[in-house]
Amino acid sequence: PEQILKELSQDIVEIITNHHSAIVSSRAFHPEDTIIKTKHTIIGGDHFVFMAGPDSIESPEHVLKMGQKVKSAGATILRGGAFKPRTSPYSFQGNGEVGLKAHRAAADTLGMDMVTEILDTRDVELVDFYTDIFQVGTRNMQNFALLKSLGQKRKPVILKRGMSATIDDLLNAAEYIAAGGNHQIMLMERGIRTYDNKYTRNTLDVSAIPVLQSMTHYPVIADASHAAGVAKFVSPLALAATAAGSQGLMTEIHDDPEHALVDGAQALTPAEFFQLAEKVRQIHQIVQ
Amino acid sequence: PEQILKELSQDIVEIITNHHSAIVSSRAFHPEDTIIKTKHTIIGGDHFVFMAGPDSIESPEHVLKMGQKVKSAGATILRGGAFKPRTSPYSFQGNGEVGLKAHRAAADTLGMDMVTEILDTRDVELVDFYTDIFQVGTRNMQNFALLKSLGQKRKPVILKRGMSATIDDLLNAAEYIAAGGNHQIMLMERGIRTYDNKYTRNTLDVSAIPVLQSMTHYPVIADASHAAGVAKFVSPLALAATAAGSQGLMTEIHDDPEHALVDGAQALTPAEFFQLAEKVRQIHQIVQ
Amino acid sequence: PEQILKELSQDIVEIITNHHSAIVSSRAFHPEDTIIKTKHTIIGGDHFVFMAGPDSIESPEHVLKMGQKVKSAGATILRGGAFKPRTSPYSFQGNGEVGLKAHRAAADTLGMDMVTEILDTRDVELVDFYTDIFQVGTRNMQNFALLKSLGQKRKPVILKRGMSATIDDLLNAAEYIAAGGNHQIMLMERGIRTYDNKYTRNTLDVSAIPVLQSMTHYPVIADASHAAGVAKFVSPLALAATAAGSQGLMTEIHDDPEHALVDGAQALTPAEFFQLAEKVRQIHQIVQ
Amino acid sequence: PEQILKELSQDIVEIITNHHSAIVSSRAFHPEDTIIKTKHTIIGGDHFVFMAGPDSIESPEHVLKMGQKVKSAGATILRGGAFKPRTSPYSFQGNGEVGLKAHRAAADTLGMDMVTEILDTRDVELVDFYTDIFQVGTRNMQNFALLKSLGQKRKPVILKRGMSATIDDLLNAAEYIAAGGNHQIMLMERGIRTYDNKYTRNTLDVSAIPVLQSMTHYPVIADASHAAGVAKFVSPLALAATAAGSQGLMTEIHDDPEHALVDGAQALTPAEFFQLAEKVRQIHQIVQ
């Protein structure tokens, strides 16, 4: 009877299984690690990168001050949002080009690379004018029009995993960028949506880090800030991601979390980030 | 000790709970049902709408033939995709404007309304030129730039629930459209992503139908085709959605499912759709 | 490269895929529907069964009164809990044997079958002395010691799906009972745990009904009460389950929900249940 | 309107929110860490414990040999199953009392503590006769009859998190044991069930470790073997759990994984475990 049963169910299984077809992105196609070099940073392989900064660009002075703090802790890439994808249309949507300018100025002053999120295909040229690295957020991981646009660029792209994206979905989304000829791609694990969301915002899927690294040659970075959603759990998650083999961390910081314009609850203070970075470096030494 | 514990955990809970702020979309603001009128269809309240057609527009002849079939079964809205959001960049991406033209021509010939998916803010004017109703797919439910663009239009928009969107996320996404002044919004339940995905592609969340109807005045429609992912389970799910109070159904059909360009496995044949529609009408009579 | 990739990943896929081995339970082994006959009820095939009653047995008078109500609405099986699996050890745990006696007396007086939950292998003989049908709850679906004990009995068993059980898990759990020689098994869909649990307690997986019916010959019943968790959504879910092909419904009722000892929030009043049952019969006529 | 909306939805929210009531288990009640002392091990606080051994007890010689290997790597507790909860009734169910005896003998010979799983309330005395520590598996986390039985014992209990148990569910299950007067409880994170299960068996929820430690005084241990499901991902997950603050690790090993009677795919070889343990100790030094 098992044979009969197997035949009966086989047609179903074949139809709904999504085999990933991320050819260019696969290790089978490109066995060695991809190394991405920007002006101030080397990403991939055994290198470990710290990207940090405020959630949103609040003012030229603030982003500069935050940049100084994270640089002193070892960060070489300054993160910050000028276009913010907010759940509600009535929440602060970011400072737009004014924010991009302030972000660029701070990065230049400090000798850091700049990374910022892109939300709209119509903004690609504008953001490209300012940034060193594009970031595609979790809500746009399958915004294929946007991915295709970035595939035409020759700048690194951080692709954040969608809230309920499978490993195959993420690899296929990366392939949309790669298919355009842009192979400077970083994949970012940032927590997935599960039934368990009372005490943390998302569930950091640390297993995605070694799984992805076994399947693709792109660097894999973790964002513990959005996974935790509350500051006091950011550090344990960041340490866990590092121990699992993450090749970098993106971390949100703020000197006055209670008055941050966006997501203050999950921001580390500069002092907390400094301590975290120290431990991260030690753990990376052990596991690399 | 419970009091102490409560106080300890309270700050966490408040921070990570996302209260929806879909003011304009809420029944508290607008108690009566929204009724949407297109040239050939009335949607909302006790009206029941059938939207059906092929997954993708394959040729002028094919969409016309499929349109005749679904019209004879009671459909007044002809669905079909010209821009297809495919998981892999190497899959067929749709016929673009050629598809839109064929779709428009078939709808006009048959006296039906046209609905098609929009993927990119840069295509809004192009799609607007052809279609009667915009569809935002599950992967773009939180593509806020696209939602804002459609908020500027004065044509109905079908907003499909994201693969792992909560009820609040969906209402907030609708609010992005409504905030622009476009109140002709339909919400579509199409199955959510759960751990249980071996025999059906997604899990149809029938409870979302009455829950949404208790919270918002917009019509709520179900798409059983994408929820099931296999043709033999489409009809039971469509009947279930109707019994739960759905105000319409979107269904994919194909006269030769094995050779459909996209998603043939989940397409009903015209004859199956005809039988389904008959039962759906009977159930709608009982529950309305 | 796809070939290489396929080979690389194949070993992983084979290892972690759980093929179900529910031989005796499968349609391939036993193509025709199993029909279960109790003193007052025929279950399976085209028959539709109503099981209803209070969540817990509160008193002899109360269970009798509730039984009269549900019998007048068409129920032939009287449900009620004497051993209650409560999340907290400090919640009311049921009235034990006193409850079983009152339940048995009410069923006999009314000419109905009795179904009640069994929690402990040590209680099998005790519960067997009173009940007509055993119920295994969601928390014990993989309590294999309990399933083996019930496999030694020759009375019907309702096996509720575990909170996050796959279809294969449920079939394999049923096989534990069947392997002991007891083939009078009913499977019950009662809602699964997903990320979406703000407005309903669980997500009723209506697709499980036709999926299970395509794979096994056992009757499939739905419990809309625990799926909804709030009374106002119980009826839409019960209607949906019926339209999806459910062969019966288990429903909790209470004449004074606010003062019910357990789960009052999800109890229908007798009048609501009467109206629901009427619509359910009409829908079952259409879809059977 | 928000006020009105809030009032409308409030009743729903209150009803379906499950507040945990794990009084005795909470830090508010017992702020300092619980320290558990067995003959050969101290568990809790800053102590780190290695529990390791074969999945099932295969023979007296084999468990002794495996015990020697794990002891040399630093383990003080020898794990092994005599009663195995298998998904299918036709899979090997463990060697029962013969296995318990062999396990006990190996532990005594080596000067280690013994931990084994208990599946049935009727086996409590039997297992108690042999073991030092009881283990309750994921499928029995809400087998409340079993938890109550163990609450009557005065030996340590490892309570594994249910496959889809929330943090509150786990704390409430622990409270069932504590309510009986047994406060020697260890909580074990072993991976939860999510939509993402193609490349690993479960999703290790590392955030559960610091979340639980903030709420309860019991030691929190991780089982990376069952979370990964494939050997090559066990070590990264074990390192991640340690970095997140886990107070111990349970790990399955086998000298010939391909011929293991149960779950060979996830077993580390003794050599792999030795290397892992060395890195784990280093990371624990950094984060404790």
Tab-separated table of C-alpha atoms in Angstrom, chain B residues 23-176:
chain	number	residue	atom	x	y	z
B	23	ILE	CA	-8.800	55.271	10.950
B	24	VAL	CA	-10.495	55.963	7.631
B	25	SER	CA	-10.767	52.257	6.935
B	26	SER	CA	-12.476	51.399	10.210
B	27	ARG	CA	-16.160	50.736	10.783
B	28	ALA	CA	-16.039	53.042	13.768
B	29	PHE	CA	-15.421	55.851	11.304
B	30	HIS	CA	-17.744	54.590	8.550
B	31	PRO	CA	-20.277	52.065	9.919
B	32	GLU	CA	-22.103	51.165	6.695
B	33	ASP	CA	-20.618	48.892	4.042
B	34	THR	CA	-18.705	50.537	1.207
B	35	ILE	CA	-20.359	49.765	-2.136
B	36	ILE	CA	-18.119	49.967	-5.217
B	37	LYS	CA	-19.739	50.405	-8.618
B	38	THR	CA	-17.916	49.717	-11.853
B	39	LYS	CA	-19.426	49.717	-15.330
B	40	HIS	CA	-20.649	46.126	-15.138
B	41	THR	CA	-20.495	45.238	-11.438
B	42	ILE	CA	-21.668	46.229	-7.985
B	43	ILE	CA	-19.322	45.107	-5.212
B	44	GLY	CA	-19.933	45.098	-1.456
B	45	GLY	CA	-22.884	44.781	0.917
B	46	ASP	CA	-25.022	41.770	0.013
B	47	HIS	CA	-23.787	41.678	-3.598
B	48	PHE	CA	-21.583	38.770	-4.605
B	49	VAL	CA	-18.993	39.200	-7.337
B	50	PHE	CA	-17.229	36.611	-9.481
B	51	MET	CA	-13.840	37.619	-10.875
B	52	ALA	CA	-12.293	34.965	-13.036
B	53	GLY	CA	-9.986	34.378	-15.969
B	54	PRO	CA	-6.583	32.969	-16.808
B	55	ASP	CA	-3.569	33.522	-14.579
B	56	SER	CA	-1.680	35.282	-17.367
B	57	ILE	CA	-2.815	36.810	-20.654
B	58	GLU	CA	-1.463	34.309	-23.154
B	59	SER	CA	-2.995	35.637	-26.421
B	60	PRO	CA	-5.945	37.790	-27.574
B	61	GLU	CA	-7.837	34.691	-28.664
B	62	HIS	CA	-7.209	32.836	-25.433
B	63	VAL	CA	-8.264	35.589	-23.071
B	64	LEU	CA	-11.410	36.188	-25.137
B	65	LYS	CA	-12.291	32.507	-25.055
B	66	MET	CA	-11.668	32.274	-21.313
B	67	GLY	CA	-13.717	35.445	-20.816
B	68	GLN	CA	-16.683	33.905	-22.647
B	69	LYS	CA	-16.502	30.864	-20.420
B	70	VAL	CA	-16.390	32.722	-17.139
B	71	LYS	CA	-19.046	35.193	-18.222
B	72	SER	CA	-21.415	32.324	-18.954
B	73	ALA	CA	-20.811	31.113	-15.398
B	74	GLY	CA	-21.733	34.499	-13.958
B	75	ALA	CA	-18.455	36.395	-13.760
B	76	THR	CA	-18.577	40.107	-14.529
B	77	ILE	CA	-14.913	40.906	-13.950
B	78	LEU	CA	-12.240	39.399	-16.191
B	79	ARG	CA	-8.924	38.805	-14.459
B	80	GLY	CA	-5.550	38.219	-16.132
B	81	GLY	CA	-1.910	39.123	-15.602
B	82	ALA	CA	0.298	41.071	-17.991
B	83	PHE	CA	3.039	41.735	-15.430
B	84	LYS	CA	3.722	38.574	-13.424
B	85	PRO	CA	5.645	38.581	-10.115
B	86	ARG	CA	7.515	35.299	-10.454
B	87	THR	CA	9.671	33.819	-7.701
B	88	SER	CA	12.480	33.191	-10.186
B	89	PRO	CA	13.860	35.810	-12.603
B	90	TYR	CA	14.119	33.102	-15.236
B	91	SER	CA	10.384	32.312	-15.254
B	92	PHE	CA	8.015	33.910	-17.762
B	93	GLN	CA	7.413	37.508	-16.602
B	94	GLY	CA	4.180	38.215	-18.511
B	95	ASN	CA	3.413	39.789	-21.882
B	96	GLY	CA	3.416	43.412	-20.675
B	97	GLU	CA	1.533	46.030	-22.695
B	98	VAL	CA	0.689	43.518	-25.402
B	99	GLY	CA	-1.131	41.552	-22.736
B	100	LEU	CA	-2.908	44.632	-21.387
B	101	LYS	CA	-4.262	45.411	-24.887
B	102	ALA	CA	-5.587	41.924	-25.451
B	103	HIS	CA	-7.142	41.914	-22.003
B	104	ARG	CA	-8.860	45.285	-22.585
B	105	ALA	CA	-10.174	44.166	-25.962
B	106	ALA	CA	-11.638	40.958	-24.540
B	107	ALA	CA	-13.310	42.801	-21.658
B	108	ASP	CA	-14.823	45.347	-24.060
B	109	THR	CA	-16.032	42.699	-26.483
B	110	LEU	CA	-17.711	40.776	-23.684
B	111	GLY	CA	-19.056	43.705	-21.678
B	112	MET	CA	-16.976	42.860	-18.613
B	113	ASP	CA	-14.746	44.821	-16.237
B	114	MET	CA	-10.999	44.272	-16.363
B	115	VAL	CA	-8.687	43.715	-13.391
B	116	THR	CA	-4.919	43.261	-13.622
B	117	GLU	CA	-1.906	43.410	-11.327
B	118	ILE	CA	0.415	46.403	-11.044
B	119	LEU	CA	4.016	45.779	-9.925
B	120	ASP	CA	5.882	49.039	-10.330
B	121	THR	CA	5.164	52.696	-9.542
B	122	ARG	CA	6.556	53.548	-12.975
B	123	ASP	CA	3.764	51.517	-14.624
B	124	VAL	CA	0.829	53.196	-12.905
B	125	GLU	CA	-0.109	55.433	-15.840
B	126	LEU	CA	0.322	52.639	-18.359
B	127	VAL	CA	-1.844	50.180	-16.466
B	128	ASP	CA	-4.332	52.928	-15.621
B	129	PHE	CA	-4.782	53.544	-19.354
B	130	TYR	CA	-6.122	50.017	-19.836
B	131	THR	CA	-7.624	48.635	-16.653
B	132	ASP	CA	-10.841	49.200	-14.709
B	133	ILE	CA	-9.517	47.837	-11.437
B	134	PHE	CA	-5.943	47.699	-10.090
B	135	GLN	CA	-4.723	44.643	-8.250
B	136	VAL	CA	-1.863	44.798	-5.731
B	137	GLY	CA	-0.392	41.351	-5.203
B	138	THR	CA	0.657	39.654	-2.011
B	139	ARG	CA	4.362	40.453	-2.491
B	140	ASN	CA	3.633	44.185	-2.771
B	141	MET	CA	1.122	44.595	0.037
B	142	GLN	CA	3.652	46.710	1.903
B	143	ASN	CA	5.178	48.378	-1.163
B	144	PHE	CA	4.113	51.689	0.301
B	145	ALA	CA	5.309	53.736	-2.671
B	146	LEU	CA	2.946	51.764	-4.907
B	147	LEU	CA	0.058	52.079	-2.438
B	148	LYS	CA	0.540	55.833	-2.260
B	149	SER	CA	0.485	56.070	-6.070
B	150	LEU	CA	-2.803	54.190	-6.199
B	151	GLY	CA	-4.175	56.425	-3.471
B	152	GLN	CA	-3.926	59.231	-6.006
B	153	LYS	CA	-6.098	57.370	-8.518
B	154	ARG	CA	-9.896	57.204	-8.468
B	155	LYS	CA	-10.294	53.631	-9.615
B	156	PRO	CA	-10.986	50.585	-7.441
B	157	VAL	CA	-8.006	48.730	-6.005
B	158	ILE	CA	-7.919	45.088	-4.917
B	159	LEU	CA	-5.380	44.742	-2.122
B	160	LYS	CA	-4.257	41.159	-1.587
B	161	ARG	CA	-3.149	40.199	1.872
B	162	GLY	CA	0.602	39.708	2.227
B	163	MET	CA	1.871	36.174	2.724
B	164	SER	CA	2.390	36.730	6.423
B	165	ALA	CA	0.476	39.945	6.967
B	166	THR	CA	-1.571	40.296	10.112
B	167	ILE	CA	-5.087	41.697	10.019
B	168	ASP	CA	-3.679	44.987	11.321
B	169	ASP	CA	-0.968	45.063	8.659
B	170	LEU	CA	-3.608	44.626	5.953
B	171	LEU	CA	-5.815	47.381	7.347
B	172	ASN	CA	-2.842	49.715	7.638
B	173	ALA	CA	-1.840	48.967	4.049
B	174	ALA	CA	-5.389	49.798	2.926
B	175	GLU	CA	-5.108	53.014	4.884
B	176	TYR	CA	-2.108	54.018	2.744
